[in-house]
Each structure stands twice: as C-alpha cells, then as structure tokens.
Short mmCIF file of C-alpha atoms in Angstrom, two decimals:
data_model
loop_
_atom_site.label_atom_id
_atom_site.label_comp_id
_atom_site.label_asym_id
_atom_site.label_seq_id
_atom_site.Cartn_x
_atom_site.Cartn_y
_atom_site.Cartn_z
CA UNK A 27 -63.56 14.07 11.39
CA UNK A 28 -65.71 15.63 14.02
CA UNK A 29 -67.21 13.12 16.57
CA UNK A 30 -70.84 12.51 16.53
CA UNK A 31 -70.93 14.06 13.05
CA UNK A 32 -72.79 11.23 10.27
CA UNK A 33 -70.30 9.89 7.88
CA UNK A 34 -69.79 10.72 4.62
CA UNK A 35 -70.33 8.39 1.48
CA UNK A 36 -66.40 9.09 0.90
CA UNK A 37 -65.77 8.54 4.28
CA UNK A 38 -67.35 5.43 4.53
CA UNK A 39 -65.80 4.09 1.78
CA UNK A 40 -62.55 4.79 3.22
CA UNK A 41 -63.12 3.02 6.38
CA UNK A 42 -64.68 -0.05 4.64
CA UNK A 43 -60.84 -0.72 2.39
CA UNK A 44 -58.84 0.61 6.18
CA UNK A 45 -60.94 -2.21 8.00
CA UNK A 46 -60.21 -4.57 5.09
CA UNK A 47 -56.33 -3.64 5.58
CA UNK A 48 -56.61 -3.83 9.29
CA UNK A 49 -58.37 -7.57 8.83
CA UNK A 50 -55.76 -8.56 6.52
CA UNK A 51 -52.97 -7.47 9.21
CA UNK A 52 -54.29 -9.38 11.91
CA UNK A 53 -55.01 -12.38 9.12
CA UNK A 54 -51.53 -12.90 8.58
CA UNK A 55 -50.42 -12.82 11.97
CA UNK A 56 -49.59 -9.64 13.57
CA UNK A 57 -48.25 -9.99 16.25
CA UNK A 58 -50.30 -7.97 19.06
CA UNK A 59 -49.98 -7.91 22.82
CA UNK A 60 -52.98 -9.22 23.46
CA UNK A 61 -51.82 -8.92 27.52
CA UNK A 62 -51.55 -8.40 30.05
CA UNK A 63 -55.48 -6.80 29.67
CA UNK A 64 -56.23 -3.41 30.83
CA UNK A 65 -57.66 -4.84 34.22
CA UNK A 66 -56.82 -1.92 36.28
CA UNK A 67 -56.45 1.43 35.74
CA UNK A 68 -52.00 1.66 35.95
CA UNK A 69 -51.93 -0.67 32.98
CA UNK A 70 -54.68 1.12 31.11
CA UNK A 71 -52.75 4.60 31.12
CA UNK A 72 -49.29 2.68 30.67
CA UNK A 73 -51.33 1.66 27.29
CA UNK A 74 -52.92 4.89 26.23
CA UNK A 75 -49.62 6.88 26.70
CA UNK A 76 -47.91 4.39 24.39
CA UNK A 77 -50.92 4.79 22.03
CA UNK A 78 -50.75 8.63 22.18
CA UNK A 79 -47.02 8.77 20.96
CA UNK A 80 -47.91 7.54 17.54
CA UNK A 81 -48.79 8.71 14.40
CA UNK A 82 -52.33 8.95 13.92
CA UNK A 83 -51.74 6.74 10.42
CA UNK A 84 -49.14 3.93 12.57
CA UNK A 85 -52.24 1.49 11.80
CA UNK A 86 -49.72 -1.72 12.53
CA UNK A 87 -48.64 -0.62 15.66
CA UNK A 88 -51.92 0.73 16.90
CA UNK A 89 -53.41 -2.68 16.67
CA UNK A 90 -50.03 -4.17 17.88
CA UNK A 91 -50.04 -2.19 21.32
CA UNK A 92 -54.02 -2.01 21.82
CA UNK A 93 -53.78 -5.95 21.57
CA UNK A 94 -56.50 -6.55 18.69
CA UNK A 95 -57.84 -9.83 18.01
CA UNK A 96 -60.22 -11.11 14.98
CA UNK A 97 -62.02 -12.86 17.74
CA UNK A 98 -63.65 -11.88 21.14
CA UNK A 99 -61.60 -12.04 24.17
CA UNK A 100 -62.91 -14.42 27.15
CA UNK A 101 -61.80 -14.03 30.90
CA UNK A 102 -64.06 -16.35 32.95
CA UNK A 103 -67.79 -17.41 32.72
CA UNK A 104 -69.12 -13.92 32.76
CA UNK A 105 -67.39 -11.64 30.75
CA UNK A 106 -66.59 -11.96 26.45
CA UNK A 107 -64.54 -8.88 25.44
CA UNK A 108 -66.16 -7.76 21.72
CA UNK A 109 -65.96 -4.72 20.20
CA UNK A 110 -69.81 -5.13 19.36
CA UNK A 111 -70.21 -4.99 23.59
CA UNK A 112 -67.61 -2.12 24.26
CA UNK A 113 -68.28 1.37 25.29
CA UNK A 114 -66.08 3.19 22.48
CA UNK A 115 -67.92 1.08 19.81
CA UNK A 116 -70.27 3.06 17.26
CA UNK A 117 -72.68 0.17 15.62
CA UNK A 118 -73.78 1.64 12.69
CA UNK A 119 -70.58 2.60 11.45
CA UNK A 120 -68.54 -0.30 12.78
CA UNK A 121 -66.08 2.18 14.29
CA UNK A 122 -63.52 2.71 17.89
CA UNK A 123 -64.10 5.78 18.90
CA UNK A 124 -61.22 5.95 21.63
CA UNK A 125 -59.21 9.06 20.69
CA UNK A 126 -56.14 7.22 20.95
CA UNK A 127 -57.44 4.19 17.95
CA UNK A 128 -59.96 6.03 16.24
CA UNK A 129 -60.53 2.81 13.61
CA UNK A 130 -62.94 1.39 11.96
CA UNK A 131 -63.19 -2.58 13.27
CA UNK A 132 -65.56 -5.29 12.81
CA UNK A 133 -67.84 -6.21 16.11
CA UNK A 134 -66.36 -9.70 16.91
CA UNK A 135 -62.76 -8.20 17.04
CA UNK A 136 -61.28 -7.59 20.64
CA UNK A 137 -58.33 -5.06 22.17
CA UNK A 138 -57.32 -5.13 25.56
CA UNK A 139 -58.99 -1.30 26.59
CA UNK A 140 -62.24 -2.98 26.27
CA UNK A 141 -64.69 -1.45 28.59
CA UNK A 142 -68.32 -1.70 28.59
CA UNK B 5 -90.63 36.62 62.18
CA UNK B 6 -87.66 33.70 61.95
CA UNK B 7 -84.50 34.39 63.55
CA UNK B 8 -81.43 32.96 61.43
CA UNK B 9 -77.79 32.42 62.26
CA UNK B 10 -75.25 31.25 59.57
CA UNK B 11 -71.68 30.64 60.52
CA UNK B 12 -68.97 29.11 58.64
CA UNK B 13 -66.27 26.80 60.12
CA UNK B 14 -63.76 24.97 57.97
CA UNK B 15 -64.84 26.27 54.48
CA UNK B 16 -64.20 28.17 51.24
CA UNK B 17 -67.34 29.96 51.28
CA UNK B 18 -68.69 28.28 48.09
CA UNK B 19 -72.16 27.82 49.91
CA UNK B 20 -72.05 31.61 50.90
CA UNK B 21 -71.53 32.11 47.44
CA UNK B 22 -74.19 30.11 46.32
CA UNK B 23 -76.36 31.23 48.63
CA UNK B 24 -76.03 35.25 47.31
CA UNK B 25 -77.20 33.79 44.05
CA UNK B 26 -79.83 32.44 44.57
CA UNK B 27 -83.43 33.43 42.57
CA UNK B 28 -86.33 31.64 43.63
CA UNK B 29 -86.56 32.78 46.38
CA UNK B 30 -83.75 35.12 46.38
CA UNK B 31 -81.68 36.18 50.21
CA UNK B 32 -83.33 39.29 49.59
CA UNK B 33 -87.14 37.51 49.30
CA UNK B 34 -86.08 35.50 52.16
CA UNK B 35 -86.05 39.05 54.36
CA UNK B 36 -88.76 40.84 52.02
CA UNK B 37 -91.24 38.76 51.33
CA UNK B 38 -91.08 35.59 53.87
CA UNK B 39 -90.16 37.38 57.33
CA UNK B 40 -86.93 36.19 58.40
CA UNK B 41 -84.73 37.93 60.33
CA UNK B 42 -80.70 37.57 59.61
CA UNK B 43 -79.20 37.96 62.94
CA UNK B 44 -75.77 37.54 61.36
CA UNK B 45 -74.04 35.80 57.96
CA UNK B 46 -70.22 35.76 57.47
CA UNK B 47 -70.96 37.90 54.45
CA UNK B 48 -73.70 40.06 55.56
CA UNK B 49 -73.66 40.03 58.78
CA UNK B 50 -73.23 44.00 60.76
CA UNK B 51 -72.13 42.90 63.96
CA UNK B 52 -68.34 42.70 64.83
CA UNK B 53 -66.45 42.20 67.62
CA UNK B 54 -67.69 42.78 71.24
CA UNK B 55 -71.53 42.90 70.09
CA UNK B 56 -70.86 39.99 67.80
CA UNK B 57 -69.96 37.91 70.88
CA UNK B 58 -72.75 39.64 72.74
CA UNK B 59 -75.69 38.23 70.19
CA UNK B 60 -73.74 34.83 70.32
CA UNK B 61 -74.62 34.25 74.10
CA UNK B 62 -77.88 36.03 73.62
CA UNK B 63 -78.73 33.17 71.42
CA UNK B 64 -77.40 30.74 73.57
CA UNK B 65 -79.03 31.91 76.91
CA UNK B 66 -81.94 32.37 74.97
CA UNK B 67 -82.29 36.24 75.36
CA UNK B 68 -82.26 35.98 71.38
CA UNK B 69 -84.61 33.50 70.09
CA UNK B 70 -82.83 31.32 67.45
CA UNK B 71 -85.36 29.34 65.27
CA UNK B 72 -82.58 28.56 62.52
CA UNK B 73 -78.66 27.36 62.75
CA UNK B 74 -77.15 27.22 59.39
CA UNK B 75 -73.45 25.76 59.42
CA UNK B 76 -71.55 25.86 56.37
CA UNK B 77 -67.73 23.70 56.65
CA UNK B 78 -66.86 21.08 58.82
CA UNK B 79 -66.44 21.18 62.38
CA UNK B 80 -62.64 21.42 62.68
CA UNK B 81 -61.24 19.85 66.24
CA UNK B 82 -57.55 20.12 65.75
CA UNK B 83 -55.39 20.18 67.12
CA UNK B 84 -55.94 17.50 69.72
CA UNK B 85 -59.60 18.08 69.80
CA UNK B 86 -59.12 21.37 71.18
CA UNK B 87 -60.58 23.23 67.63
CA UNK B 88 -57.93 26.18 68.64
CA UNK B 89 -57.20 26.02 64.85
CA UNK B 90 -60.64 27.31 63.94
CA UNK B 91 -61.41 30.23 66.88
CA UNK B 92 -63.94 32.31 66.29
CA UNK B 93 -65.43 35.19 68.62
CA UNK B 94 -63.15 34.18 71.01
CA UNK B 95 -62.92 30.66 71.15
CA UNK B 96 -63.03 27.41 69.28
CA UNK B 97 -66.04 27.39 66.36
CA UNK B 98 -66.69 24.17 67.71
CA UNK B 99 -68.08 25.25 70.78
CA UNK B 100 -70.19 27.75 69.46
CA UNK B 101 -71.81 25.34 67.19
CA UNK B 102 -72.01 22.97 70.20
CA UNK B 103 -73.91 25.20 71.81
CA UNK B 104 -76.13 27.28 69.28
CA UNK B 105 -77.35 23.79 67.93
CA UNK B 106 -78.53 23.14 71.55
CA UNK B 107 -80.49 26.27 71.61
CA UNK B 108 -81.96 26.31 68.05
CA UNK B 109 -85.24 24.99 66.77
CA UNK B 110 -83.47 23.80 63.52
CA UNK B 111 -80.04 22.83 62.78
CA UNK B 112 -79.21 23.25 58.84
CA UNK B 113 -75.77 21.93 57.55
CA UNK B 114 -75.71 23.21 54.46
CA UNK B 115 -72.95 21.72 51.75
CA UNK B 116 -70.75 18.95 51.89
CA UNK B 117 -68.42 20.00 54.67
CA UNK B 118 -70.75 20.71 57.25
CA UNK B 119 -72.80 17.60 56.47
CA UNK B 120 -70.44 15.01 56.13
CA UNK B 121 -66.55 16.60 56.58
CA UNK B 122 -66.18 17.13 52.44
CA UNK B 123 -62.96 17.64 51.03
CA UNK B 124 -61.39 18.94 54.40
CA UNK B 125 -62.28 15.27 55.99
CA UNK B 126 -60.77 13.27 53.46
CA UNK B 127 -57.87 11.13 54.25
CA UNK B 128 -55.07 11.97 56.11
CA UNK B 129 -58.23 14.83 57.16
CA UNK B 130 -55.46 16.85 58.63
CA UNK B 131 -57.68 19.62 60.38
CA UNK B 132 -59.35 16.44 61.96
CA UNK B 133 -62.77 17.87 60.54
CA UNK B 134 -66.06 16.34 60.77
CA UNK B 135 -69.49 17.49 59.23
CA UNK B 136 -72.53 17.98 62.50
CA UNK B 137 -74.03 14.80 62.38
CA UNK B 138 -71.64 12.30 59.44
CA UNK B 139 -68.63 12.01 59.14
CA UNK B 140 -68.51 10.31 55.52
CA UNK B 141 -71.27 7.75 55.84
CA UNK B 142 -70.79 7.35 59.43
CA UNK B 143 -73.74 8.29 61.31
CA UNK B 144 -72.31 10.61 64.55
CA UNK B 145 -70.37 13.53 63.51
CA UNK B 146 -69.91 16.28 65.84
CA UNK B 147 -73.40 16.60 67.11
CA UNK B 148 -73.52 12.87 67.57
CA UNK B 149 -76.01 10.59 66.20
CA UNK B 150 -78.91 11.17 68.95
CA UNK B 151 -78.57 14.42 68.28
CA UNK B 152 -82.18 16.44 67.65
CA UNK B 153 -82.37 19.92 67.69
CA UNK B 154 -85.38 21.69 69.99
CA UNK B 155 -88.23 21.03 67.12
CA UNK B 156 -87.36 17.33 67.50
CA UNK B 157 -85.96 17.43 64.28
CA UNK B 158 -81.91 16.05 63.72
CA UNK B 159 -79.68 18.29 61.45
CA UNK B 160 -81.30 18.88 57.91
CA UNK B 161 -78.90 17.76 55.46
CA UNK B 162 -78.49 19.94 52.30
CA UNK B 163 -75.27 18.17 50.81
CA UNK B 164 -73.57 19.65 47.33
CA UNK B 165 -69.66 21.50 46.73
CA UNK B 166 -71.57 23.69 46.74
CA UNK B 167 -75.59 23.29 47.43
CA UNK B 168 -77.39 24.75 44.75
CA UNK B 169 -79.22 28.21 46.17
CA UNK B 170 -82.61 26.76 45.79
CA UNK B 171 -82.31 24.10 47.83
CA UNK B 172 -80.89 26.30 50.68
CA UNK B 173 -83.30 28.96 50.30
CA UNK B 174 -86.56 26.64 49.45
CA UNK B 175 -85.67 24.79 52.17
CA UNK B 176 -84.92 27.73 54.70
CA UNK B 177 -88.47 29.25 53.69
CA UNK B 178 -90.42 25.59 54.26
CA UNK B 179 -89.00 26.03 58.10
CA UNK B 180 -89.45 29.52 58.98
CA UNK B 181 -93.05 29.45 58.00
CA UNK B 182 -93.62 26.36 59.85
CA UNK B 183 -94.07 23.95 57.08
CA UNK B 184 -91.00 21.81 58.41
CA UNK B 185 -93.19 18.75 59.07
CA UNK B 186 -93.63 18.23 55.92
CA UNK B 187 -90.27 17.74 55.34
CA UNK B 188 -89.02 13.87 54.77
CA UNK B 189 -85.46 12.71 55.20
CA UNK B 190 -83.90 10.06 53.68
CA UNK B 191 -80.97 7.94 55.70
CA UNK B 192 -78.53 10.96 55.14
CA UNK B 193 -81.10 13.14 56.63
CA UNK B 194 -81.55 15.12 53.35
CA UNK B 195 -84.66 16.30 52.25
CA UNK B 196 -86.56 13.58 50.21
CA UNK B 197 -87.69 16.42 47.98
CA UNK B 198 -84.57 17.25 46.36
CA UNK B 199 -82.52 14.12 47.33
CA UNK B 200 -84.94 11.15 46.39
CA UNK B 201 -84.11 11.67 42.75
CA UNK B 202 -80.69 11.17 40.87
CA UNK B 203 -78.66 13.76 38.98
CA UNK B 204 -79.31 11.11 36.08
CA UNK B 205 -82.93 12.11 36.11
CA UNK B 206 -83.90 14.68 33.60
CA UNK B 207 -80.15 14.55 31.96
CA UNK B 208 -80.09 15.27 28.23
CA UNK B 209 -77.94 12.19 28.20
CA UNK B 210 -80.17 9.63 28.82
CA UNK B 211 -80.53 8.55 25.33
CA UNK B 212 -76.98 8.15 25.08
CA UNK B 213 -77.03 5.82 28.64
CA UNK B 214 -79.88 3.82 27.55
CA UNK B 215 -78.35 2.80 23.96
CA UNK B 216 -74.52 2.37 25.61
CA UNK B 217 -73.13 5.31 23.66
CA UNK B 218 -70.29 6.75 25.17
CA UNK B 219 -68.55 10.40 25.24
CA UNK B 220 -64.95 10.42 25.21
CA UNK B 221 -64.35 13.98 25.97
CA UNK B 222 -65.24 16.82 27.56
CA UNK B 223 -67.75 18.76 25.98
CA UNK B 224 -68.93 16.82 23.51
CA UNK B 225 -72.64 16.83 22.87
CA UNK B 226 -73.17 13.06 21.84
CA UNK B 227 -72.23 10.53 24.82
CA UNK B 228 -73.14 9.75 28.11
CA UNK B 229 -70.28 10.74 30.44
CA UNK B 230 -70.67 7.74 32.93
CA UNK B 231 -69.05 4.66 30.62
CA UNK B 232 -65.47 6.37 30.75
CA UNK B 233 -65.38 10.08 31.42
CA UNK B 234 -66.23 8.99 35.01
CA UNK B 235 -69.77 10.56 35.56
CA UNK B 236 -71.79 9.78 38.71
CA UNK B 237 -75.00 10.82 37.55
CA UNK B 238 -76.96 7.10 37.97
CA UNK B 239 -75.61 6.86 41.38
CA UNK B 240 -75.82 10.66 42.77
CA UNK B 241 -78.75 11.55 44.68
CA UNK B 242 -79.45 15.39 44.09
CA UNK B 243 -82.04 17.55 41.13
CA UNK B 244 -78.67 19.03 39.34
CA UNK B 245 -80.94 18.21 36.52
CA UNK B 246 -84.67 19.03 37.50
CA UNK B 247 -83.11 22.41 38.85
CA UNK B 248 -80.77 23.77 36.55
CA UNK B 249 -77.85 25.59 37.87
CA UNK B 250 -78.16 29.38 36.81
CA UNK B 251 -81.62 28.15 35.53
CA UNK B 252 -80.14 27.01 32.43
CA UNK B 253 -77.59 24.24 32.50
CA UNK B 254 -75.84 21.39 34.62
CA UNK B 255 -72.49 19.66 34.98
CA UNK B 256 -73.83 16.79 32.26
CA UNK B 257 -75.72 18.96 30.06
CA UNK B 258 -72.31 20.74 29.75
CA UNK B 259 -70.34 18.16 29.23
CA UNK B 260 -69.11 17.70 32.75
CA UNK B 261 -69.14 14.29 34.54
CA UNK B 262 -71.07 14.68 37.66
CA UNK B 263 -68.60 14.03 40.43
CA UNK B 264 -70.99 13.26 43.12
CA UNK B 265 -70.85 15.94 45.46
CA UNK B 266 -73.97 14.94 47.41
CA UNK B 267 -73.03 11.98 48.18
CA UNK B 268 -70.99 11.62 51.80
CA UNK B 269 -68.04 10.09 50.01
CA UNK B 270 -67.18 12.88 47.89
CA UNK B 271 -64.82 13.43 46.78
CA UNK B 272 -64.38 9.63 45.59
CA UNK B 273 -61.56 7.41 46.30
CA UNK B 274 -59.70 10.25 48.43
CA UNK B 275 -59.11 11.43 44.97
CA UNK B 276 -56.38 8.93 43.97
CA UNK B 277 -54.36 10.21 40.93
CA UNK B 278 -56.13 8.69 38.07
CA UNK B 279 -59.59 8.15 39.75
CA UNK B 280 -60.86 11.57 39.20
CA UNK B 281 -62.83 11.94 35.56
CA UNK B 282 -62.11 8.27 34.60
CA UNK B 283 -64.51 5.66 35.35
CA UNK B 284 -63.34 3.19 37.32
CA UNK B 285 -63.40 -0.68 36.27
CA UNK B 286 -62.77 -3.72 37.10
CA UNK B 287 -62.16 -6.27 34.06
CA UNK B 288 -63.77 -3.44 32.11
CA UNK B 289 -66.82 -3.45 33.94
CA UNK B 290 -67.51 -0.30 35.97
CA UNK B 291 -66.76 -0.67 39.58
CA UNK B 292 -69.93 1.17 40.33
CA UNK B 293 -72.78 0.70 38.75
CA UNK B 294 -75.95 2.07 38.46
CA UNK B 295 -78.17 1.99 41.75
CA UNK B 296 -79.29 -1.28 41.80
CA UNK B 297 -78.05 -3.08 38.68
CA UNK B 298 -76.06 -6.11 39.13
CA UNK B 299 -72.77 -6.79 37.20
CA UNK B 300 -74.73 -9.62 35.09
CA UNK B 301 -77.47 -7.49 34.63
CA UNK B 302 -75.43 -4.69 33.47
CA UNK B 303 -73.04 -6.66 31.00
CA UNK B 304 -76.66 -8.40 29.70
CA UNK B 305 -78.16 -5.10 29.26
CA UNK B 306 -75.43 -3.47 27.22
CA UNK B 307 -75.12 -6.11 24.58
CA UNK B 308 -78.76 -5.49 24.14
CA UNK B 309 -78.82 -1.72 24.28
CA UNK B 310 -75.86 -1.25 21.57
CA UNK B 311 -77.57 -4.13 19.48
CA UNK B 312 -80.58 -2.25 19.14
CA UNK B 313 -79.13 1.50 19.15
CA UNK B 314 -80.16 3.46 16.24
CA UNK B 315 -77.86 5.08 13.85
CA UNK B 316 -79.28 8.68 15.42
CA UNK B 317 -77.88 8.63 18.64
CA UNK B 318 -74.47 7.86 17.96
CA UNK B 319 -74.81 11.18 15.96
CA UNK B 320 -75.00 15.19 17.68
CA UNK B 321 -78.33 15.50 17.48
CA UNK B 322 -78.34 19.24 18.66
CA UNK B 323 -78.03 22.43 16.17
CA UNK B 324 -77.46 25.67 17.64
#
C-alpha cells in the first residue's frame, strides 16, 4: 500500500480481522521483549535491523522483537508510552506506520520504538 | 562605485557557486545595475600573479579603496598557527584576511566556514580552522570578538552550506549603496532580516507538525520530517522557506530534513554515525525540541495534536 494514500473499504477490513489476530496473540501471552526500551539510539538500530530481516507477514515475531504490549508502557512520572501518543501512529486508521511494523494496532498498545 | 574583494580560504567553493546563481539581483546586476566594482573573485577574478599581489597591498595601504571583504571558508592556521597550509599570493591566507579586514569598511563572511569554522572546524578540526569572528558558538574567531571593521560594523554573518545567492547578493547591494544601517544583527551577527525567522516558517509541512504526523522516508509528501527523519526546521534560523532555493523548492518541501546549516553547530553532533537524518531522543522524546517548548509541554501537546488530527492530513494531500 502506498503511504499517505486513504484506505480502501477492503483494506480496512483486512486490518480490522489482522488487529483482531494481533490482540488475540498478545491475549494469550506472547511472549515479547518488552526491554530493554529503545532509550538510545545503539539499541534502537540493534532493533530495527532485527525487524528488517523478517518477512513482511512474520506478524508473531514482529510483535515479539518490537516488544508490544496491550497496555501503555510507563517509565517515570512524565512519560506513558501509547501508540495513541507515538509519532508512527496514524489515528484514523489505527495503524504503525514504521516501515519495519507496518500494522494495524489499537491506541493503548505499546512497543519499545515508541517515539513521540 | 563599491569596491569588492572575495577570497576563499579553507573551502569547496559551494558559496562561489551559489553566488554565480544567483537572480535577484544577479552578479551581473550587482556590476550593471548597482555600481560595484569586483576588484577580484576566485572565479572571476583577471588578475594573477605579480599584479594579483600588487592590488592586495594596494588595498591594504589603502592606494585601493576597499569598501567590501567577502571571505568564503574558514581561516585555516595549521600547522602550528603558522596557516603555511593555506598560502595564498605568497603567504599564509590568514594574513591577508588579517589585514584586508583591517582596511575594509565591511567585513562579509559568507557561509558556514567563514562564519563559524563549518565542516572543516569540526572535531578533531585537523586544519585547526576557525570562521572570522565564531568559532562554533564561541564568540572570537580569528578576527577576535572586539573586532569591528572601519564602518563600525563587526563581520556580517551570512551562515548556510552553502548561503543561498539572495542573501549574499541582497545583502551585498544593502551595503554598497549605503543602506547598511539598516541592517540588524542578531547574537550570531546575522542579518535579522533573513535570520530572525526559522526554516519551519512557510514549510508545506506545517500541517503535518502541528497534528504530530510523521514522514518516515525520504520523499514522501505526507509527514513532517522533524519527529524521526531528523529535520531541524523548528530550530534553524534561516528563510530556506520564504526564499525558495532555485525559486521553486526547499530541502523540506522536497522531502529533505533540514540539517541546520545556519546554525554554528552544523554539522550536528560532529556527525556521529547514526546522528545524521535520525532524530535524536532521549526516552523517545526528541533531544531537541522546538525553540522554546519544554519537554512537558511538548509530550502535553502531542497527545492533544494527534487526538484531534483529522483523517486528511495523515493522507497526500497533493495531486500533480
């Protein structure tokens, strides 16, 4: 799909049942390295490059390495990791637009790249 | 009739480059149409050898009036502060400029080198450069930080890798027909005119910034390029996007992160693998933010920008 372009019906209707699959993954306990975070730059490319070597359909192990949780992530007073708050989240379709995910997700879940 | 001298010390001639293209006014209008007199340029100069040295020490002595010094690259002083790396006419650069800054009526560095050391000065800064009056953000330079050139002005500042032509010409015109007082300086002694503003200003982008959508690679029409692509554009001082480059475009508006080459520490963080065309973070949050925003402000303001972003601008809004 091309970024930036608006969604199909069909399209959508894919994403809704992947983000139902991906829910149900994380429901029964995936196991996801949820750290250590991306804090710094090293361990952010150490991520991506793990991320890039997989099959753009590997949905288990994408959430697995990117570290996804059903709930937002919290490191100290100030900052709540949420999809809804990160900079590769598209609102209206409920969608990660980093290159190396590219999945639809629900705004309270959480990965590790987060970045607002 | 204005008498100008441009020399170039430790550079790659991008600003000479720039210069030769520029429109409004043009290096030809510059002769034609506002009076100036081109004693000598690195590209267009005539003079060589024995009569190039010759005008040199006219202009120092005085013999030759010099109203303008343009320097383009840094001020190189290796090795050991002797500048025998960079000779020129017979002897180090540096002493020339020394000396032709002392007997102009206005000093203009013009690009990043010659205003604050550029890419040459960056760490180890092997050619031990430095730009006339910075050095990076440190006030000084060559020239030193009293420095003022015979019209009581200090060096005029006209930062970029390279300077857009306009600015160098518009602001080359503004002093040879005497309208230099109305020139303001900010702290980096560039002129308020072009500097007061931010490349953010007038970038096609802004919709994208405002609602926290993000581009995620190069070229790509929908996005602001500051939330991971790296893009300097809220904290760059410089018109990239009130005067387009070529007249029609800019780094952003092509899907280029601006990489903040008016700014005196361009390039950024000595251009650390990994640092170039990735925005930095700490946590996630951007290790430089937005002139003047606060962290809490910032992380406040996003939640309520993507909460209220419209479907629209997450979409490419422009047909061709």
């Amino acid at each position: 799909m091309v970024k930036g372009a608006a969604v199909s019906p069909e399209q959508a209707t894919v994403n809704n049942e992947l983000r139902v699959r991906l829910r149900d993954m994380l429901e029964d306990r995936l196991e996801t390295e949820v750290e250590p975070r991306a804090y710094d730059d090293n361990t952010t490319q150490s991520i991506v490059v793990r991320l890039q070597e997989l099959a753009p359909d590997d949905y288990e192990n994408k959430l697995r390495i990117a570290g996804f949780t059903l709930m937002p992530w919290r490191a100290g007073d100030e900052i709540e990791s949420a999809c809804a708050t990160c900079m590769y989240y598209v609102v209206h379709r409920r969608f990660c637009e980093l290159p190396e995910l590219m999945l639809p997700v629900e705004p309270e879940w959480s990965c590790r790249l987060w970045r607002i | 009739m204005a008498n100008i001298l441009w020399l170039q010390g430790g550079a790659c001639s991008g600003n000479t480059m720039s210069f030769l293209n520029a429109e409004e006014p043009s290096a030809c209008d510059l002769v034609t149409d506002f009076g100036m007199n081109i004693l000598w340029h690195p590209s267009l100069g005539m003079e060589l050898g024995d009569n190039l040295q010759q005008m040199l020490r006219d202009c120092v002595s005085g013999k030759i009036k010099l109203d303008i010094f343009v320097f383009e690259g840094t001020v190189v002083n290796a090795p050991n502060g002797t500048g025998e790396w960079n000779r020129f006419a017979g002897r180090p650069m540096k002493e020339w400029v020394r000396e032709l800054s002392d007997a102009a009526d206005f000093v203009v560095a013009i690009g990043d080198c010659a205003t604050w050391g550029g890419i040459p000065a960056t760490a180890p800064n092997p050619s031990d450069s430095q730009g006339l009056q910075f050095l990076k953000r440190d006030h000084g330079g060559f020239l030193g930080k009293d420095f003022k050139a015979k019209s009581g002005l200090p060096v005029i500042n006209i930062p970029g890798c390279p300077a857009h032509p306009d600015w160098v010409t518009q602001i080359l015109v503004a002093v040879a027909t005497g309208r230099a007082g109305d020139l303001t300086l900010d702290d980096f002694q560039r002129p308020k005119t072009f500097f007061q503003s931010f490349t953010q200003t007038g970038c096609t982008r802004n919709m994208h910034f405002a609602y926290k959508v993000s581009a995620t690679e190069f070229g790509q029409r929908k996005g602001c390029l500051f939330y991971d692509l790296g893009c300097r554009g809220p904290m760059t001082h410089s018109p990239c996007n009130r005067i387009l480059w070529n007249r029609v475009s800019s780094k952003t508006r092509a899907g280029m992160p601006c990489l903040g080459c008016t700014e005196p520490e361009f390039p950024f963080f000595d251009l650390a693998p990994g640092t170039v065309f990735k925005t930095q973070t700490v946590m996630g949050v951007p290790k430089d933010m937005p002139e003047g925003v606060d962290k809490k402000g910032y992380i406040k303001l996003t939640g309520a920008a993507k909460a209220a972003a419209p479907a629209w601008v997450e979409q490419d809004i422009f047909v061709v």
